[in-house]
Amino acid sequence: MRDRYCVIGNPIGHSKSPAIHAAFALQTGQDLVYERCLAPLDGFDATVGALVAAGCKGANVTVPFKLAAAALCGTLSARADAAGAVNTLTFADGQIRGDNTDGAGLVRDIGVNAGFALGGKRVLLLGAGGAARGAILPLLGEAPRELVIANRSRASADALVARFAGPGRLLSACEFVDLDGPFDLVVNATSASLAGAMPPLPAAIFTPHTLALDMMYGNQPTPFMAFASGCGAIARDGLGMLVEQAAEAFAQWRGVRPETATILERMRSNSL
Ligand code: NDP
């Protein structure tokens, strides 16, 4: 029997993860099945239990279950623990291990795919939800000069600053109206794009050298990307992050890292 993996979410029909993992498996010669799994909103734990009982080897977790997944795990990686959110589950030896590969995927997309070196840069992270939390430790790991977290609810941004503060880390929180530019990198980790909206941002945070990355992806540029482009910045969507976080999970499960550039290229040209 082929090893089984899946992505758990609600809704889940839109997920591109099965296509990405199937392409990784083909490319690396791994014999596995990767499916979508719709969990009831009040039934995440039971769904995972059924997958484990059926011999499933691992699962990715998406909206709205990343926090529930963290609570369910017997062991957490340091980055999942710091994020308080899990997007990758590994079922082995009767244990459920949790990791968060979103932030590593983001950093790899920025560094490798976009060719942007984070070291010494002034970085702005918009949002303080699960995706933002997962991004902070990997971003700080690249030694930016400064990381500012701006969120609609200031208290959530303050809480993240308190949680991730440490020696040598220039980390601060603010509200959108108090943003003081310019920044080298602006990452939109708010879910505003899902509703076709964007946070109220001053144009002065962008320069022609600013990389403006929206974690959201779709057929059209998001309002954040359109605004950033209009201000002269370099806009990028979250498709590369999606592919890279998947590669990180795949490498953990299978012990082989897939090559991502061609997969990303095929997704951008709609041939995957
Ligand atoms: P959460 O629901 O955990 O967090 C939402 C965040 O967005 C909060 O900080 C919230 O602020 C803020 N927000 C929501 N609406 C608005 C608005 N209208 N204006 C300003 N701020 C707003 O979501 P996630 O963190 O899980 O996801 C965030 C985004 O990242 C989504 O678009 C998701 O699709 C994307 N994502 C992409 C991935 C990829 O691989 N490309 C991986 C993971 C996520 P407040 O605290 O005030 O409510």
Short mmCIF file of C-alpha atoms and ligand atoms in Angstrom, two decimals:
data_model
loop_
_atom_site.label_atom_id
_atom_site.label_comp_id
_atom_site.label_asym_id
_atom_site.label_seq_id
_atom_site.Cartn_x
_atom_site.Cartn_y
_atom_site.Cartn_z
CA MET A 1 0.00 0.00 0.00
CA ARG A 2 1.24 3.49 -0.85
CA ASP A 3 1.98 5.89 2.04
CA ARG A 4 -0.94 8.26 2.62
CA TYR A 5 -0.88 11.97 3.40
CA CYS A 6 -3.52 14.68 3.22
CA VAL A 7 -4.38 18.31 3.87
CA ILE A 8 -7.07 18.93 6.50
CA GLY A 9 -9.20 22.07 6.40
CA ASN A 10 -12.71 23.49 6.13
CA PRO A 11 -13.33 24.41 3.39
CA ILE A 12 -10.72 22.39 1.51
CA GLY A 13 -11.94 22.05 -2.08
CA HIS A 14 -9.78 24.98 -3.25
CA SER A 15 -6.50 23.60 -1.84
CA LYS A 16 -3.58 23.37 -4.25
CA SER A 17 -1.60 21.14 -1.88
CA PRO A 18 -2.60 17.80 -3.51
CA ALA A 19 -1.33 19.01 -6.92
CA ILE A 20 1.90 20.34 -5.39
CA HIS A 21 2.65 17.17 -3.42
CA ALA A 22 1.77 14.94 -6.38
CA ALA A 23 4.27 16.90 -8.48
CA PHE A 24 6.92 16.60 -5.72
CA ALA A 25 6.31 12.84 -5.49
CA LEU A 26 6.66 12.38 -9.24
CA GLN A 27 9.80 14.48 -9.36
CA THR A 28 11.52 12.67 -6.46
CA GLY A 29 10.26 9.17 -7.28
CA GLN A 30 8.34 8.85 -4.01
CA ASP A 31 5.39 6.46 -4.04
CA LEU A 32 2.65 8.21 -2.07
CA VAL A 33 -0.95 9.41 -2.13
CA TYR A 34 -1.89 12.94 -0.99
CA GLU A 35 -5.58 13.84 -0.69
CA ARG A 36 -7.90 16.56 0.58
CA CYS A 37 -9.63 15.94 3.90
CA LEU A 38 -12.64 18.03 4.93
CA ALA A 39 -12.95 18.06 8.73
CA PRO A 40 -16.15 19.23 10.42
CA LEU A 41 -15.62 22.57 12.18
CA ASP A 42 -16.11 20.85 15.55
CA GLY A 43 -14.40 17.62 14.55
CA PHE A 44 -10.71 18.25 13.94
CA ASP A 45 -9.39 15.93 16.69
CA ALA A 46 -11.72 13.10 15.64
CA THR A 47 -10.68 13.52 12.01
CA VAL A 48 -7.00 13.25 12.93
CA GLY A 49 -7.75 10.21 15.10
CA ALA A 50 -9.45 8.49 12.17
CA LEU A 51 -6.53 9.30 9.85
CA VAL A 52 -4.01 7.87 12.33
CA ALA A 53 -6.14 4.73 12.79
CA ALA A 54 -6.27 4.32 9.01
CA GLY A 55 -2.45 4.35 8.81
CA CYS A 56 -2.01 7.84 7.37
CA LYS A 57 1.63 9.00 7.72
CA GLY A 58 1.13 12.74 7.98
CA ALA A 59 -1.04 15.73 7.18
CA ASN A 60 -0.89 19.40 6.42
CA VAL A 61 -3.32 21.60 8.29
CA THR A 62 -4.98 24.73 6.99
CA VAL A 63 -7.70 27.22 7.96
CA PRO A 64 -9.24 27.08 10.55
CA PHE A 65 -7.42 24.27 12.36
CA LYS A 66 -3.80 25.39 12.84
CA LEU A 67 -4.30 26.29 16.52
CA ALA A 68 -6.30 23.11 17.21
CA ALA A 69 -3.50 21.12 15.59
CA ALA A 70 -0.92 22.67 17.92
CA ALA A 71 -3.06 21.73 20.92
CA LEU A 72 -3.37 18.14 19.73
CA CYS A 73 0.33 17.38 19.21
CA GLY A 74 2.39 15.33 21.65
CA THR A 75 5.56 17.14 20.58
CA LEU A 76 6.11 20.46 18.80
CA SER A 77 9.11 21.81 16.92
CA ALA A 78 10.59 24.99 18.40
CA ARG A 79 9.13 27.09 15.57
CA ALA A 80 5.66 25.55 15.93
CA ASP A 81 5.82 26.10 19.68
CA ALA A 82 6.83 29.74 19.15
CA ALA A 83 4.05 30.24 16.60
CA GLY A 84 1.43 28.41 18.68
CA ALA A 85 0.21 27.05 15.34
CA VAL A 86 0.89 23.86 13.36
CA ASN A 87 0.59 23.29 9.61
CA THR A 88 2.45 19.96 9.38
CA LEU A 89 1.61 16.81 11.34
CA THR A 90 3.72 13.65 11.32
CA PHE A 91 2.21 10.43 12.62
CA ALA A 92 4.92 7.99 13.76
CA ASP A 93 5.54 5.58 16.63
CA GLY A 94 2.10 6.27 18.10
CA GLN A 95 2.98 9.97 18.42
CA ILE A 96 1.69 13.12 16.73
CA ARG A 97 4.51 15.58 16.00
CA GLY A 98 3.72 19.13 14.94
CA ASP A 99 5.74 21.62 12.95
CA ASN A 100 5.10 24.98 11.34
CA THR A 101 6.72 25.29 7.91
CA ASP A 102 4.87 28.48 6.86
CA GLY A 103 7.55 30.89 8.09
CA ALA A 104 10.41 28.86 6.64
CA GLY A 105 8.51 28.75 3.34
CA LEU A 106 8.08 32.51 3.42
CA VAL A 107 11.75 33.15 4.16
CA ARG A 108 12.89 30.74 1.45
CA ASP A 109 10.58 32.34 -1.10
CA ILE A 110 11.91 35.78 -0.22
CA GLY A 111 15.57 34.73 -0.13
CA VAL A 112 15.79 32.16 -2.93
CA ASN A 113 12.89 32.78 -5.33
CA ALA A 114 12.75 36.57 -5.03
CA GLY A 115 16.52 36.90 -4.47
CA PHE A 116 16.04 39.34 -1.59
CA ALA A 117 18.61 39.22 1.24
CA LEU A 118 16.91 39.94 4.57
CA GLY A 119 20.04 40.57 6.62
CA GLY A 120 20.30 44.16 7.84
CA LYS A 121 16.96 45.17 6.29
CA ARG A 122 14.03 47.11 7.76
CA VAL A 123 11.04 44.77 7.73
CA LEU A 124 7.35 45.43 8.31
CA LEU A 125 4.97 42.57 9.13
CA LEU A 126 1.27 43.40 8.79
CA GLY A 127 -1.03 41.24 10.93
CA ALA A 128 -0.79 39.29 14.16
CA GLY A 129 -2.75 36.13 13.39
CA GLY A 130 -1.51 32.57 12.87
CA ALA A 131 0.43 33.27 9.67
CA ALA A 132 2.18 36.31 11.17
CA ARG A 133 3.08 34.38 14.33
CA GLY A 134 4.60 31.59 12.24
CA ALA A 135 6.67 34.09 10.25
CA ILE A 136 8.32 35.99 13.11
CA LEU A 137 10.96 33.49 14.28
CA PRO A 138 12.13 32.56 10.75
CA LEU A 139 12.25 36.26 9.79
CA LEU A 140 14.28 37.12 12.90
CA GLY A 141 16.56 34.20 12.08
CA GLU A 142 17.70 36.12 8.99
CA ALA A 143 18.98 38.99 11.18
CA PRO A 144 17.00 41.95 9.81
CA ARG A 145 18.02 45.35 11.18
CA GLU A 146 14.51 45.94 12.51
CA LEU A 147 11.15 44.16 12.54
CA VAL A 148 7.98 46.19 13.05
CA ILE A 149 4.65 44.41 13.57
CA ALA A 150 1.54 46.44 12.73
CA ASN A 151 -1.94 45.14 13.39
CA ARG A 152 -5.52 46.39 13.46
CA SER A 153 -5.78 45.33 17.11
CA ARG A 154 -2.68 46.85 18.68
CA ALA A 155 -2.85 44.55 21.72
CA SER A 156 -2.19 41.46 19.57
CA ALA A 157 0.89 43.07 18.02
CA ASP A 158 2.14 44.10 21.48
CA ALA A 159 1.68 40.52 22.69
CA LEU A 160 3.83 39.23 19.82
CA VAL A 161 6.57 41.73 20.57
CA ALA A 162 6.57 40.62 24.21
CA ARG A 163 6.68 36.97 23.16
CA PHE A 164 9.52 37.27 20.66
CA ALA A 165 11.62 40.00 22.32
CA GLY A 166 15.25 39.05 22.90
CA PRO A 167 18.80 40.36 22.99
CA GLY A 168 19.86 41.96 19.73
CA ARG A 169 16.34 41.99 18.34
CA LEU A 170 14.97 45.39 17.31
CA LEU A 171 11.31 44.50 17.50
CA SER A 172 8.35 46.87 17.95
CA ALA A 173 4.59 47.10 17.47
CA CYS A 174 2.39 49.85 16.13
CA GLU A 175 -0.94 50.63 14.53
CA PHE A 176 -1.30 51.19 10.78
CA VAL A 177 -1.79 54.96 11.23
CA ASP A 178 1.52 55.26 13.12
CA LEU A 179 3.62 53.57 10.43
CA ASP A 180 6.75 55.45 9.66
CA GLY A 181 8.50 54.49 6.41
CA PRO A 182 10.27 53.49 4.34
CA PHE A 183 10.73 49.70 4.68
CA ASP A 184 12.83 47.32 2.58
CA LEU A 185 10.32 44.49 2.95
CA VAL A 186 6.60 44.65 3.73
CA VAL A 187 4.79 41.33 4.31
CA ASN A 188 1.01 41.37 4.35
CA ALA A 189 -0.01 38.59 6.73
CA THR A 190 -3.49 40.02 7.35
CA SER A 191 -6.48 38.18 5.95
CA ALA A 192 -7.86 41.45 4.52
CA SER A 193 -7.04 40.29 0.97
CA LEU A 194 -9.48 37.39 1.35
CA ALA A 195 -12.24 40.01 1.52
CA GLY A 196 -10.78 42.09 -1.32
CA ALA A 197 -9.58 44.71 1.16
CA MET A 198 -6.28 45.97 2.54
CA PRO A 199 -5.09 47.66 5.72
CA PRO A 200 -4.98 51.48 5.61
CA LEU A 201 -1.29 51.96 4.75
CA PRO A 202 0.63 55.17 4.07
CA ALA A 203 2.31 55.24 0.64
CA ALA A 204 5.52 56.41 2.33
CA ILE A 205 6.31 52.88 3.58
CA PHE A 206 7.13 51.84 -0.01
CA THR A 207 10.09 52.74 -2.22
CA PRO A 208 11.05 51.38 -5.67
CA HIS A 209 13.33 48.91 -3.84
CA THR A 210 10.69 47.66 -1.40
CA LEU A 211 9.60 44.07 -1.79
CA ALA A 212 5.86 43.98 -0.97
CA LEU A 213 4.75 40.39 -0.42
CA ASP A 214 1.14 39.39 0.17
CA MET A 215 0.78 35.91 1.70
CA MET A 216 -2.48 35.62 -0.23
CA TYR A 217 -2.46 34.37 -3.83
CA GLY A 218 -5.02 34.29 -6.60
CA ASN A 219 -5.55 34.97 -10.28
CA GLN A 220 -5.42 38.74 -9.81
CA PRO A 221 -3.07 40.97 -7.79
CA THR A 222 -4.55 41.64 -4.34
CA PRO A 223 -5.50 45.20 -3.33
CA PHE A 224 -2.29 45.30 -1.23
CA MET A 225 -0.18 44.26 -4.24
CA ALA A 226 -1.94 46.77 -6.51
CA PHE A 227 -1.41 49.58 -3.97
CA ALA A 228 2.24 48.67 -3.44
CA SER A 229 2.86 48.52 -7.21
CA GLY A 230 1.15 51.89 -7.59
CA CYS A 231 3.63 53.26 -5.05
CA GLY A 232 6.48 51.89 -7.17
CA ALA A 233 7.28 48.85 -5.02
CA ILE A 234 7.98 45.30 -6.23
CA ALA A 235 4.82 43.27 -5.55
CA ARG A 236 4.80 39.51 -4.98
CA ASP A 237 2.02 37.09 -4.05
CA GLY A 238 2.02 34.12 -1.65
CA LEU A 239 2.21 31.33 -4.23
CA GLY A 240 5.96 30.88 -3.77
CA MET A 241 5.49 30.69 0.00
CA LEU A 242 2.81 28.04 -0.50
CA VAL A 243 5.10 25.88 -2.65
CA GLU A 244 8.07 26.34 -0.30
CA GLN A 245 6.14 25.48 2.88
CA ALA A 246 4.91 22.36 1.10
CA ALA A 247 8.48 21.43 0.10
CA GLU A 248 9.60 21.82 3.70
CA ALA A 249 6.83 19.46 4.87
CA PHE A 250 7.58 16.98 2.07
CA ALA A 251 11.29 16.95 3.00
CA GLN A 252 10.43 16.16 6.61
CA TRP A 253 8.11 13.33 5.71
CA ARG A 254 10.15 11.74 2.92
CA GLY A 255 13.75 12.73 3.69
CA VAL A 256 14.22 14.26 0.24
CA ARG A 257 13.82 17.93 -0.68
CA PRO A 258 11.99 18.56 -3.95
CA GLU A 259 13.14 21.18 -6.42
CA THR A 260 10.59 23.99 -6.29
CA ALA A 261 11.42 26.47 -9.06
CA THR A 262 9.88 24.44 -11.89
CA ILE A 263 6.80 23.59 -9.81
CA LEU A 264 6.27 27.28 -9.03
CA GLU A 265 6.76 28.17 -12.68
CA ARG A 266 4.17 25.58 -13.75
CA MET A 267 1.69 26.87 -11.18
CA ARG A 268 2.18 30.43 -12.39
CA SER A 269 1.49 29.34 -15.96
CA ASN A 270 -1.57 27.33 -14.81
CA SER A 271 -0.11 24.08 -16.11
CA LEU A 272 -0.26 22.40 -12.70
P1 NDP B 1 -5.85 34.88 11.00
O1 NDP B 1 -7.34 34.85 10.95
O2 NDP B 1 -5.14 34.07 12.04
O3 NDP B 1 -5.34 36.40 11.21
C1 NDP B 1 -5.93 37.44 10.49
C2 NDP B 1 -5.12 38.73 10.66
O4 NDP B 1 -5.59 39.66 9.69
C3 NDP B 1 -5.28 39.40 12.02
O5 NDP B 1 -4.08 40.03 12.38
C4 NDP B 1 -6.39 40.42 11.75
O6 NDP B 1 -6.32 41.54 12.62
C5 NDP B 1 -6.03 40.86 10.37
N1 NDP B 1 -7.15 41.40 9.59
C6 NDP B 1 -8.26 40.76 9.18
N2 NDP B 1 -9.04 41.56 8.43
C7 NDP B 1 -8.39 42.75 8.36
C8 NDP B 1 -8.69 43.99 7.73
N3 NDP B 1 -9.80 44.18 7.01
N4 NDP B 1 -7.80 45.01 7.84
C9 NDP B 1 -6.66 44.83 8.56
N5 NDP B 1 -6.34 43.69 9.20
C10 NDP B 1 -7.20 42.65 9.09
O7 NDP B 1 -5.38 34.50 9.52
P2 NDP B 1 -4.01 33.78 9.10
O8 NDP B 1 -2.92 34.45 9.85
O9 NDP B 1 -4.14 32.32 9.19
O10 NDP B 1 -3.91 34.13 7.53
C11 NDP B 1 -3.55 35.43 7.07
C12 NDP B 1 -3.35 35.41 5.57
O11 NDP B 1 -2.20 34.64 5.22
C13 NDP B 1 -4.52 34.82 4.77
O12 NDP B 1 -4.71 35.62 3.62
C14 NDP B 1 -4.01 33.45 4.37
O13 NDP B 1 -4.61 33.01 3.17
C15 NDP B 1 -2.53 33.72 4.18
N6 NDP B 1 -1.66 32.54 4.30
C16 NDP B 1 -0.92 32.15 3.21
C17 NDP B 1 -0.07 31.07 3.28
C18 NDP B 1 0.73 30.69 2.08
O14 NDP B 1 1.33 29.60 2.08
N7 NDP B 1 0.83 31.52 1.06
C19 NDP B 1 0.07 30.27 4.51
C20 NDP B 1 -0.72 30.78 5.61
C21 NDP B 1 -1.57 31.87 5.50
P3 NDP B 1 -7.02 41.55 14.09
O15 NDP B 1 -6.04 40.87 15.01
O16 NDP B 1 -7.19 42.97 14.39
O17 NDP B 1 -8.31 40.80 13.94
#
